[in-house]
Coordinates of N, CA and C in Angstrom, one line a residue:
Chain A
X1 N 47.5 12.8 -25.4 CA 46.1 13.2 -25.0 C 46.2 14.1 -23.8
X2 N 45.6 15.3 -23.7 CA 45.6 16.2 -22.9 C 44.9 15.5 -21.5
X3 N 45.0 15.2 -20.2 CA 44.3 15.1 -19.3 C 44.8 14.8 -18.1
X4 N 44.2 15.0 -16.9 CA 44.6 15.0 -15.7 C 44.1 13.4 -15.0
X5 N 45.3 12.6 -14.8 CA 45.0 11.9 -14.3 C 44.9 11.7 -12.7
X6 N 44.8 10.7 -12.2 CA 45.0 10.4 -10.3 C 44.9 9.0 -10.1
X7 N 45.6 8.9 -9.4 CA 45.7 7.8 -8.6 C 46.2 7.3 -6.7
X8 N 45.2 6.1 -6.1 CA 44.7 5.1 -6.7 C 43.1 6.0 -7.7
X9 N 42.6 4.9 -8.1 CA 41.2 5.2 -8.4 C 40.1 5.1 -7.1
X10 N 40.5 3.9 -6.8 CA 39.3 3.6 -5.4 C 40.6 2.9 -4.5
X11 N 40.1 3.7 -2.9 CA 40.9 3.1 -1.6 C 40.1 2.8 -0.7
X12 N 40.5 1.9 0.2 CA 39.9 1.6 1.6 C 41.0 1.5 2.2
X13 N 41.0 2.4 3.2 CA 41.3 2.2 4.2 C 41.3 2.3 5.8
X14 N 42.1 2.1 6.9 CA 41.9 2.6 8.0 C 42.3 3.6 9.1
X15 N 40.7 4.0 9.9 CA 41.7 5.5 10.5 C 42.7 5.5 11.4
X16 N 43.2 7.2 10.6 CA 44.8 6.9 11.2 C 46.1 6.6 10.3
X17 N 45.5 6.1 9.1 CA 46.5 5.3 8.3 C 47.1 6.3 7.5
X18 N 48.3 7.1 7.0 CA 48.6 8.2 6.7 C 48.1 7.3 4.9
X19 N 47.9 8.4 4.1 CA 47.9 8.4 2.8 C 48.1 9.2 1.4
X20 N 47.9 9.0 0.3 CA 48.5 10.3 -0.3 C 47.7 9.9 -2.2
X21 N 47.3 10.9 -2.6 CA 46.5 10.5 -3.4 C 47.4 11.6 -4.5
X22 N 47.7 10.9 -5.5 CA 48.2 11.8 -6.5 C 47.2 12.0 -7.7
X23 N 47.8 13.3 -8.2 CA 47.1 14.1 -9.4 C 48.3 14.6 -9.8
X24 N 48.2 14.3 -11.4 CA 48.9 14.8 -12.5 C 48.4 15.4 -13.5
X25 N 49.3 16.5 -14.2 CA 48.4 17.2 -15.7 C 49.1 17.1 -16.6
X26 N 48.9 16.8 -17.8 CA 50.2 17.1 -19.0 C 49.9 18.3 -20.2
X27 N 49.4 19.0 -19.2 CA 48.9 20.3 -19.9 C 49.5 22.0 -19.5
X28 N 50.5 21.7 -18.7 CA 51.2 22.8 -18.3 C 50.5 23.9 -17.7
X29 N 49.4 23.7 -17.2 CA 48.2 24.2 -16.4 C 49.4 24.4 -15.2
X30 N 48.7 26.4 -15.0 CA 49.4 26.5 -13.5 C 48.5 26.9 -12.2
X31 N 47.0 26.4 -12.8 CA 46.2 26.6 -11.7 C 45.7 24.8 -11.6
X32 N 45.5 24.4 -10.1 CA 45.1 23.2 -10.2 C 44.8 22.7 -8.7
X33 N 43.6 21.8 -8.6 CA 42.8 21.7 -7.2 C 42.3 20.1 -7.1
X34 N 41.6 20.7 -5.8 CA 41.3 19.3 -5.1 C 39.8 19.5 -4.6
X35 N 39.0 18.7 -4.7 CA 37.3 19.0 -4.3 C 36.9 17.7 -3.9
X36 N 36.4 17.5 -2.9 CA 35.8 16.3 -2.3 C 34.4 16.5 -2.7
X37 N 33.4 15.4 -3.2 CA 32.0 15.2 -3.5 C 31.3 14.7 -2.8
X38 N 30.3 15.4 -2.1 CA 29.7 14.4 -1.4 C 28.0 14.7 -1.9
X39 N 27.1 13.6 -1.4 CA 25.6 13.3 -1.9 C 24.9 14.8 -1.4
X40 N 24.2 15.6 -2.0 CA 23.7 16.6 -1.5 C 24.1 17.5 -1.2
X41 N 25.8 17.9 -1.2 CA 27.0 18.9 -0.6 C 27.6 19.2 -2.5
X42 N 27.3 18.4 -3.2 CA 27.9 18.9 -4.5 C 29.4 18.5 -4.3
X43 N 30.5 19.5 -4.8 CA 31.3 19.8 -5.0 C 32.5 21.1 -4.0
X44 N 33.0 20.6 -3.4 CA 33.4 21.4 -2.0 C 35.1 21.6 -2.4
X45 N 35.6 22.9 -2.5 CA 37.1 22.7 -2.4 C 37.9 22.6 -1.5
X46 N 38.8 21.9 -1.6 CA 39.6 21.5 -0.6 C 40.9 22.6 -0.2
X47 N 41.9 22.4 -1.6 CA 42.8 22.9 -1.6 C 43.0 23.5 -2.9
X48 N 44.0 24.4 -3.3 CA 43.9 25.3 -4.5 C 45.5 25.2 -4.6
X49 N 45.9 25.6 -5.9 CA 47.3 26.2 -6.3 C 47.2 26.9 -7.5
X50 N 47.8 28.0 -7.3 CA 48.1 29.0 -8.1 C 49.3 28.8 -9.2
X51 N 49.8 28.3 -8.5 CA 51.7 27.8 -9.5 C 52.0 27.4 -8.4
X52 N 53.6 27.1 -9.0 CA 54.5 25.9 -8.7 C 54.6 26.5 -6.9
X53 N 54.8 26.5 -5.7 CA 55.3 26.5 -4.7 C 54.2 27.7 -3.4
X54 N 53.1 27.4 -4.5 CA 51.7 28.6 -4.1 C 51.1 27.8 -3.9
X55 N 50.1 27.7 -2.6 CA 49.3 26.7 -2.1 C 48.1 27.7 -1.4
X56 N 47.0 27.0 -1.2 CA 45.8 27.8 -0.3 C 45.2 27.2 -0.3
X57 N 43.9 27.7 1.2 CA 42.4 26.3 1.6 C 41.7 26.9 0.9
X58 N 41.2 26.0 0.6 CA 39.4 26.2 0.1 C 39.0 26.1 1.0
X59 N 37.3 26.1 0.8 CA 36.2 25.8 1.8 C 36.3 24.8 3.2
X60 N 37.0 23.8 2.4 CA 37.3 22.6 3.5 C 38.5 21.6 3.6
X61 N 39.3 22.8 4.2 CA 40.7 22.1 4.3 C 41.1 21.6 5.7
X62 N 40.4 21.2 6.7 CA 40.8 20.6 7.3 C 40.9 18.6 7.5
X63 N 41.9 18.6 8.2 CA 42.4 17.1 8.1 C 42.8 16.4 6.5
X64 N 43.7 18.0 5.6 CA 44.7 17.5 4.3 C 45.5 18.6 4.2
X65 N 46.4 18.0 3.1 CA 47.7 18.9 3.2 C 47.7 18.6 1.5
X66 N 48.7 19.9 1.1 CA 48.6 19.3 -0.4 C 50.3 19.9 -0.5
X67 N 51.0 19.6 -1.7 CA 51.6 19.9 -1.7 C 52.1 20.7 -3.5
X68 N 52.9 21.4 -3.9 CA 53.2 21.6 -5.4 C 54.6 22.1 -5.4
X69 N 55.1 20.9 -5.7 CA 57.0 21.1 -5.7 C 57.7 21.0 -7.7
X70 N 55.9 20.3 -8.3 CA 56.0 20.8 -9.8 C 55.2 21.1 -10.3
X71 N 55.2 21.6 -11.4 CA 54.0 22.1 -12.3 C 53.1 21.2 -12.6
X72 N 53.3 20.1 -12.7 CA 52.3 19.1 -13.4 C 51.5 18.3 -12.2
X73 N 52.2 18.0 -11.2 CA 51.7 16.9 -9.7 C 51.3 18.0 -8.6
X74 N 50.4 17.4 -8.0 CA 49.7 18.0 -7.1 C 49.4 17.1 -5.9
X75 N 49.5 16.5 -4.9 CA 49.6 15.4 -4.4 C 48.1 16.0 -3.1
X76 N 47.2 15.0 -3.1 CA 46.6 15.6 -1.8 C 47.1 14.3 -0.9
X77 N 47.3 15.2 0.5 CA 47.9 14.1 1.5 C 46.9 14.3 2.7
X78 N 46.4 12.9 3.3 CA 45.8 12.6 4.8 C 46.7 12.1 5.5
X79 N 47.0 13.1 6.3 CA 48.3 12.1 7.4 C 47.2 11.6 8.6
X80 N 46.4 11.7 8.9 CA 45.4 10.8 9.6 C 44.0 10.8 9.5
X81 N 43.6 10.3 8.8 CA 42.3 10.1 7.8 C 41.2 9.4 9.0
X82 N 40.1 10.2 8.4 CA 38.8 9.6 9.5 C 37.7 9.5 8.9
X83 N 37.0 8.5 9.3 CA 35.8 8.1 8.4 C 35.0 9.3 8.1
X84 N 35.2 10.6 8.5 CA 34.4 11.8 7.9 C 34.8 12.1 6.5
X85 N 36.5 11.5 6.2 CA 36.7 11.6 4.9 C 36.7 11.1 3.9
X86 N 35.3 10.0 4.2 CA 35.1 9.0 3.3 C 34.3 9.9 2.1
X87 N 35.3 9.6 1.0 CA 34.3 10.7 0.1 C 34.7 10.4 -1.6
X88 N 34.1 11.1 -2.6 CA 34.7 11.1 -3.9 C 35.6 12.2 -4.0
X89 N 36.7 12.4 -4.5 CA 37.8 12.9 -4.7 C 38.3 13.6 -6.2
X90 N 38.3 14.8 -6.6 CA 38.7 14.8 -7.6 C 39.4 16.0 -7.5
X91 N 40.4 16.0 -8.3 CA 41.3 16.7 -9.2 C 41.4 17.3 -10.5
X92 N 41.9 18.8 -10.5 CA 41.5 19.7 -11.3 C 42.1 20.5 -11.7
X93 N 42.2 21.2 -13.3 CA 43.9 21.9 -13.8 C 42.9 23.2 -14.1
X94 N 43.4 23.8 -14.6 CA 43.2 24.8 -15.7 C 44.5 26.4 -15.8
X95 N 44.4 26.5 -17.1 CA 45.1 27.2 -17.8 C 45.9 28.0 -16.8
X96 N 45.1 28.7 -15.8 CA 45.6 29.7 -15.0 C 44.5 29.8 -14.2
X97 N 44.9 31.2 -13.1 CA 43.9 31.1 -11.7 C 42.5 31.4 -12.7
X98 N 41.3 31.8 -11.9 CA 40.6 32.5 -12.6 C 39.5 31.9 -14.2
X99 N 40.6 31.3 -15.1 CA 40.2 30.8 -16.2 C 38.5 29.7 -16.0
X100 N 37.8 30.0 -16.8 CA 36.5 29.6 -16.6 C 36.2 27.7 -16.9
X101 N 37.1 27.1 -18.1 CA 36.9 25.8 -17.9 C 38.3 25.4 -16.9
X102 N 37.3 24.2 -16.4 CA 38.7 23.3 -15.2 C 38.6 22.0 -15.9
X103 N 39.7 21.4 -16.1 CA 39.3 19.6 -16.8 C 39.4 19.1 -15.3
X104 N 38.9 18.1 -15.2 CA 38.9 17.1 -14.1 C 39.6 15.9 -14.1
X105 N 40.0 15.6 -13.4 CA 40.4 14.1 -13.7 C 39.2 12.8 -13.4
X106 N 39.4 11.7 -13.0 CA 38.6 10.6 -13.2 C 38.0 10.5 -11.8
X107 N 38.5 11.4 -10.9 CA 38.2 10.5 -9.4 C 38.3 9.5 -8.8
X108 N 38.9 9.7 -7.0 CA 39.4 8.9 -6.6 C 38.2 8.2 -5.2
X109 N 37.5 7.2 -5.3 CA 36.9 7.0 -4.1 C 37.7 6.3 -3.1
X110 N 37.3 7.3 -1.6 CA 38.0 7.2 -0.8 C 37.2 6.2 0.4
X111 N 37.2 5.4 1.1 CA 36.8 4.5 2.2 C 37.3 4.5 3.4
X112 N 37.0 5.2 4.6 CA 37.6 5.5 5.7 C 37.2 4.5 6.9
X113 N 37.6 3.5 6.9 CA 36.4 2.6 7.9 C 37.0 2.6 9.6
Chain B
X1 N 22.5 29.9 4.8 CA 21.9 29.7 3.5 C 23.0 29.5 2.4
X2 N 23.0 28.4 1.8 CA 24.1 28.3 1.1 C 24.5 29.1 -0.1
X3 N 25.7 29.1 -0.6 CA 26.1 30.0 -1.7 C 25.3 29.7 -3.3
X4 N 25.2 28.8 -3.5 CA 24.7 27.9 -4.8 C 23.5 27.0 -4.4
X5 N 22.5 27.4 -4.7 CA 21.2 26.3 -4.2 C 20.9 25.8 -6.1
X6 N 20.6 24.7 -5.7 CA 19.7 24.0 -7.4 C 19.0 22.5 -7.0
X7 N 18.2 22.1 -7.3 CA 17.3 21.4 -7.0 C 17.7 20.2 -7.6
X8 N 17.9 18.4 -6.4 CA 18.9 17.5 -7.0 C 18.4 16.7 -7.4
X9 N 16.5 16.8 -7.9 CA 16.3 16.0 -8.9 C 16.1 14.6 -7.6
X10 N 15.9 13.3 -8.6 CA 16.3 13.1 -9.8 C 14.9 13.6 -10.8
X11 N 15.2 13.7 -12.1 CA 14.4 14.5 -13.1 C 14.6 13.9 -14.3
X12 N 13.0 13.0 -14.4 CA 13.1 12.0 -15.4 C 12.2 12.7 -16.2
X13 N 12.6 12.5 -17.8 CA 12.2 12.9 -19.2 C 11.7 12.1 -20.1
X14 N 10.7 12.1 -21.2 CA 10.7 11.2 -22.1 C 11.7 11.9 -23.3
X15 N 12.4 10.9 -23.9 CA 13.3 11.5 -24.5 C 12.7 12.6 -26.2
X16 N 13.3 13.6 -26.3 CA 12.6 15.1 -27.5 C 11.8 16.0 -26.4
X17 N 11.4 15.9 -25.2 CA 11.4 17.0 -24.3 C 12.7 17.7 -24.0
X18 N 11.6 19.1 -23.7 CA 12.8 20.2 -23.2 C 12.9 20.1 -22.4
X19 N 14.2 20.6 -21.4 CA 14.6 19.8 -20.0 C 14.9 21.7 -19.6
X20 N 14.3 21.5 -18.7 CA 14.9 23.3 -17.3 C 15.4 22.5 -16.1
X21 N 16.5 22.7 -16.3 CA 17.5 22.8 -14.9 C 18.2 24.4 -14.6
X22 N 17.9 24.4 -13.1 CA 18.0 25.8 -11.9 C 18.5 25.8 -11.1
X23 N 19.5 27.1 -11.2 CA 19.9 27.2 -10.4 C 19.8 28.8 -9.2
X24 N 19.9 28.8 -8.3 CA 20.1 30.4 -7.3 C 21.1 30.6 -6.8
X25 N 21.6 31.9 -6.3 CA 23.2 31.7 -6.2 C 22.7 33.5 -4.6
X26 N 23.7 33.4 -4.3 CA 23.6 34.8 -3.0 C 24.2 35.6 -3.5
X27 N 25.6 35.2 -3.6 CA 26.4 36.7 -4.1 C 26.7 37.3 -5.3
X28 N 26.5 38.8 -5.2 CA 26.2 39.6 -6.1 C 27.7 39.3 -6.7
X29 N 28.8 39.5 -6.4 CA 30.1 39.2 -6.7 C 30.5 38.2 -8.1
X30 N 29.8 37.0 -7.4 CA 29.8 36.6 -8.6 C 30.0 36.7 -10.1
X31 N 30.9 36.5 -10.9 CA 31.5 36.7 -12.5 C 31.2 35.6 -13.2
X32 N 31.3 34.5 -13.0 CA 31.1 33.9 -14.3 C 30.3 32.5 -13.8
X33 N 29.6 32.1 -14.7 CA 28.6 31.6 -14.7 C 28.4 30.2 -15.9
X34 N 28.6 28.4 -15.2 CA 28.8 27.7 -16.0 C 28.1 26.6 -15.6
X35 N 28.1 25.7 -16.6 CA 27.3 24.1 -16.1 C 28.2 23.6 -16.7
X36 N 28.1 22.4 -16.0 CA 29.0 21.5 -16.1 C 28.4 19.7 -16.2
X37 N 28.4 19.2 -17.0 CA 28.3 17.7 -17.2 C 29.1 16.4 -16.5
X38 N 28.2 15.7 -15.6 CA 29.2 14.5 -15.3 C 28.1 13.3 -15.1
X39 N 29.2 12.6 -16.2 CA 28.2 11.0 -16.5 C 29.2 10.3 -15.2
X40 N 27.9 9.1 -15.2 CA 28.3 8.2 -13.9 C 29.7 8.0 -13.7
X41 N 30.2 8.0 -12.7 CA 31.7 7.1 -12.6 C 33.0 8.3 -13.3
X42 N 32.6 9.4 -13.5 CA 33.3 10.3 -14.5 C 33.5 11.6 -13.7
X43 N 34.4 12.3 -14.2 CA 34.6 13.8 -13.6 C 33.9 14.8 -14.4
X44 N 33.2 15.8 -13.6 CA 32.8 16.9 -14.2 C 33.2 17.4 -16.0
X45 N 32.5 17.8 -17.0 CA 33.3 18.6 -18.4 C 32.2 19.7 -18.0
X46 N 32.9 20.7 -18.8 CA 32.4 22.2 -19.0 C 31.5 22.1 -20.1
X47 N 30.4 22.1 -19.9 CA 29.4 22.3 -20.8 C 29.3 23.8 -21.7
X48 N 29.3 24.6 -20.9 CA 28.4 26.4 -21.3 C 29.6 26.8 -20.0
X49 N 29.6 28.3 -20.5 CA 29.9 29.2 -19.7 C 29.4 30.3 -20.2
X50 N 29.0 31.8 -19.3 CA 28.7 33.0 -19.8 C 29.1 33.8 -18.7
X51 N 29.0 34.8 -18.7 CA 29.6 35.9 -18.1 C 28.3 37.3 -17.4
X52 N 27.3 37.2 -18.8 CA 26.5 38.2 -18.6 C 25.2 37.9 -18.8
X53 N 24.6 38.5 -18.2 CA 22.8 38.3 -18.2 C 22.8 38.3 -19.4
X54 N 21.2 37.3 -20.1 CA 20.8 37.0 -20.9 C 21.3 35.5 -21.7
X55 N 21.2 35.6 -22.7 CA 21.5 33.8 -23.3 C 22.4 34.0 -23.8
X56 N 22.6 32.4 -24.0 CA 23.6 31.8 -24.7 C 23.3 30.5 -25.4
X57 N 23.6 30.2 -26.7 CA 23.0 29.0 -27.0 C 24.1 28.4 -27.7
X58 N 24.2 26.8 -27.3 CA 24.9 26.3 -28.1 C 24.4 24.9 -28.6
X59 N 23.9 25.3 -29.8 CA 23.8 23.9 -30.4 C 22.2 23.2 -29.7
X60 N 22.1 22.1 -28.8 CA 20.9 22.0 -28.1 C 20.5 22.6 -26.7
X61 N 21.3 23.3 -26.4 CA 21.4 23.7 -25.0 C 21.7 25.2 -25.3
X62 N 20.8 25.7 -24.6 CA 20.9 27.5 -24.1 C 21.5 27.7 -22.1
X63 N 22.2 28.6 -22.0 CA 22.1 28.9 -20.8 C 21.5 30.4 -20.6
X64 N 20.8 30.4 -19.5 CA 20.6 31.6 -19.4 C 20.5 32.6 -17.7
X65 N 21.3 33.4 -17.7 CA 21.7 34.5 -16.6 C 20.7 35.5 -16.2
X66 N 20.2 35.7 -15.1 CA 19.6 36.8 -14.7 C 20.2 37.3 -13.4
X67 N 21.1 38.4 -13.7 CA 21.7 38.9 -12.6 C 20.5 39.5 -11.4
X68 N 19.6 40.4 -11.7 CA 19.1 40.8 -11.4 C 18.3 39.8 -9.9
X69 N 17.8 38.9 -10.7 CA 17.3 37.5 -9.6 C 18.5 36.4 -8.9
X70 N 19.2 36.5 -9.4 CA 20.4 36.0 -8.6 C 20.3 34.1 -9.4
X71 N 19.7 33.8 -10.8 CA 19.0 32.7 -11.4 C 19.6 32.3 -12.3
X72 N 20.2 31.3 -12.5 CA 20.5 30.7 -13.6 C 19.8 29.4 -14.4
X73 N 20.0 29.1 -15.0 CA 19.2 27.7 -15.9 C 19.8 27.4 -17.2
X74 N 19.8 26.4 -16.9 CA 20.2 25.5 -18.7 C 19.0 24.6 -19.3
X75 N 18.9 25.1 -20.3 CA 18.0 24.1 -21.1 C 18.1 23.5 -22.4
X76 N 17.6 22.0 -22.7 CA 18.3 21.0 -23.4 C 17.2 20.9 -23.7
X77 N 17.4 21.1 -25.7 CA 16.1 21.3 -26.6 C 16.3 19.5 -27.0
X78 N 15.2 19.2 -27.1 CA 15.1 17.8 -28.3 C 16.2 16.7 -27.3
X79 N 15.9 16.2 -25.5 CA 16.7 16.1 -25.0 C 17.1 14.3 -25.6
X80 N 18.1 13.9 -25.4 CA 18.7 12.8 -25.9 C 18.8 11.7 -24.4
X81 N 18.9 10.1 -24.8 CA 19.4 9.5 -23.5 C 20.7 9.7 -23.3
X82 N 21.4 10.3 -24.1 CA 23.1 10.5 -24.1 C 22.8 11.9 -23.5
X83 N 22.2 12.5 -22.7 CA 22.0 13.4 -21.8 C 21.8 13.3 -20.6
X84 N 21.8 11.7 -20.4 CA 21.0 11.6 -18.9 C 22.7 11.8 -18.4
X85 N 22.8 12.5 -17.1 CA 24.1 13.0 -16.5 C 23.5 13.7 -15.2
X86 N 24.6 14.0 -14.6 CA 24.3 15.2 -13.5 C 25.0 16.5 -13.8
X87 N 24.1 17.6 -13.7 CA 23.9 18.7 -14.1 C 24.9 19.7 -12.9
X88 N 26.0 20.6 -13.3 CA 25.9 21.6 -12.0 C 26.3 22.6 -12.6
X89 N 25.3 23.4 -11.4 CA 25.8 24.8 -11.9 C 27.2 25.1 -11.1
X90 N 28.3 26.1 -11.7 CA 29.1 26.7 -11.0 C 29.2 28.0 -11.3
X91 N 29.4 28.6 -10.8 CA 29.8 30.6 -10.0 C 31.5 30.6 -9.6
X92 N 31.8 31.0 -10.4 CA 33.5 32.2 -9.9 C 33.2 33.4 -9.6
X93 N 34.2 33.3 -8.7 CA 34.8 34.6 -8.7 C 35.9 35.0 -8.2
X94 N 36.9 35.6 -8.6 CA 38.4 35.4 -8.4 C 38.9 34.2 -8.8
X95 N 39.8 33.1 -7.7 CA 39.5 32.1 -7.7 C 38.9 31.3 -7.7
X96 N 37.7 31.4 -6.7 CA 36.9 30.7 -6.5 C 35.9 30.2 -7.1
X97 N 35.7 29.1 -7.3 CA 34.7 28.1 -7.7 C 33.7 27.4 -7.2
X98 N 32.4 27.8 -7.1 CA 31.7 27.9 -6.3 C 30.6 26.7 -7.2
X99 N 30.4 25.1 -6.7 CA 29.8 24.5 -7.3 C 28.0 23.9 -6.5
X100 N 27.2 23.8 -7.3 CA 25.9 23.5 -7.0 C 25.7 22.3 -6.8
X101 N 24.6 21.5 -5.8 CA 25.0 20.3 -5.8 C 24.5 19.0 -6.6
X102 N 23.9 19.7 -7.4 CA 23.6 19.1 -8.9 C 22.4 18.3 -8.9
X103 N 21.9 18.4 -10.2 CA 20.6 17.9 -10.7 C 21.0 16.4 -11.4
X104 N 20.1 15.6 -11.1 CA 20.5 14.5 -11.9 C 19.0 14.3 -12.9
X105 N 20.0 14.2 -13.8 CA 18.7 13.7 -15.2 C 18.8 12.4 -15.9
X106 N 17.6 12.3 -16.0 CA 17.4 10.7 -16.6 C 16.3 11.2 -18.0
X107 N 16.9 10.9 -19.3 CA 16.6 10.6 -20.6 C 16.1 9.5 -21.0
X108 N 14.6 9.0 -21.0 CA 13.9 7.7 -21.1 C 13.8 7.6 -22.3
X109 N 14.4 6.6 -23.2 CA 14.0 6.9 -24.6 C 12.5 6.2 -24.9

């Protein structure tokens, strides 16, 4: 079955505490991202990749790091996380840059206390 | 003034009503033009996409573009409670993916 997973699903934790949220595709997608949700802010990007070892910010990349060392994983990383980044979390492939559908993964809720 | 404005609801229906969800957007730049579906607890799916002013219909749902007003909107004929979701509009261009911060609908049967 085609789809982008992530994990954990749901975290709590505390600030300061380094962490790392992975996203996987099994769709050979070489465009794929990261968007935090928040109530009334929608859908905000974080981080982008174009292919394997291509990385960029989106709108709101500070305090994360992403990394793409393969085609399929995309890891978002908080090396010191603050309750500003208590948020919904999701992950995102598609075919190539540009291309108009993105599948999502499930989302990860994040708890920054 | 933000790039994507749409109104977040919530926007309750009796269910076989047509449903208008809106969107406004700023930049002219903008290429492609989509809504997107996301039931509780779930990740966004791609509903519609279109490219160019005027409609598009698929099935119960039309979208429709007006470059000219900077206006988007989807509407859901004969709406169902397997509709109730949150609605967003999104705007590309280049890369970028420019998302609204969504309408929530509720389908009362």
């Amino acid at each position: 079955e085609a789809q982008v997973t992530q994990n954990p699903r749901y975290l709590i934790t505390v600030t300061g505490k380094k962490l790392t949220v992975t996203c996987s595709q099994n769709m050979n997608h070489e465009y794929m991202s990261w968007y935090r949700q928040d109530p009334g802010l929608g859908l905000r990007q974080i981080y982008y990749s174009m292919n394997v070892e291509v990385t960029d910010k989106g709108d709101v990349p500070e305090g994360y790091k992403v990394s793409r060392k393969e085609k399929r994983n995309f890891p978002l990383i908080l090396e010191s996380p603050s309750p500003n980044q208590t948020s919904l979390y999701f992950c995102a492939s598609s075919s190539h840059p540009g291309a108009h559908e993105q599948y999502f993964g499930p989302g990860t809720r994040l708890t920054v206390t | 003034q933000k790039e994507v404005e749409q109104d977040p609801g919530p926007l309750s229906v009796p269910e076989g009503a047509i449903v208008s969800l809106n969107c406004t957007y700023s930049n002219s730049a903008f290429q492609y033009f989509m809504w997107y579906r996301q039931y509780s607890r779930k990740g966004p799916e791609l509903l519609m996409y279109t490219y160019s002013s005027g409609n598009k219909e698929d099935g119960r749902f039309t979208a429709q573009v007006d470059k000219s007003s900077k206006y988007i909107s989807l509407f859901i004929r004969d709406s169902q409670p397997s509709d109730s979701a949150t609605y967003l509009c999104a705007i590309v261009y280049g890369q970028n993916f420019v998302f609204g911060p969504g309408t929530r609908l509720s389908v009362l049967p």
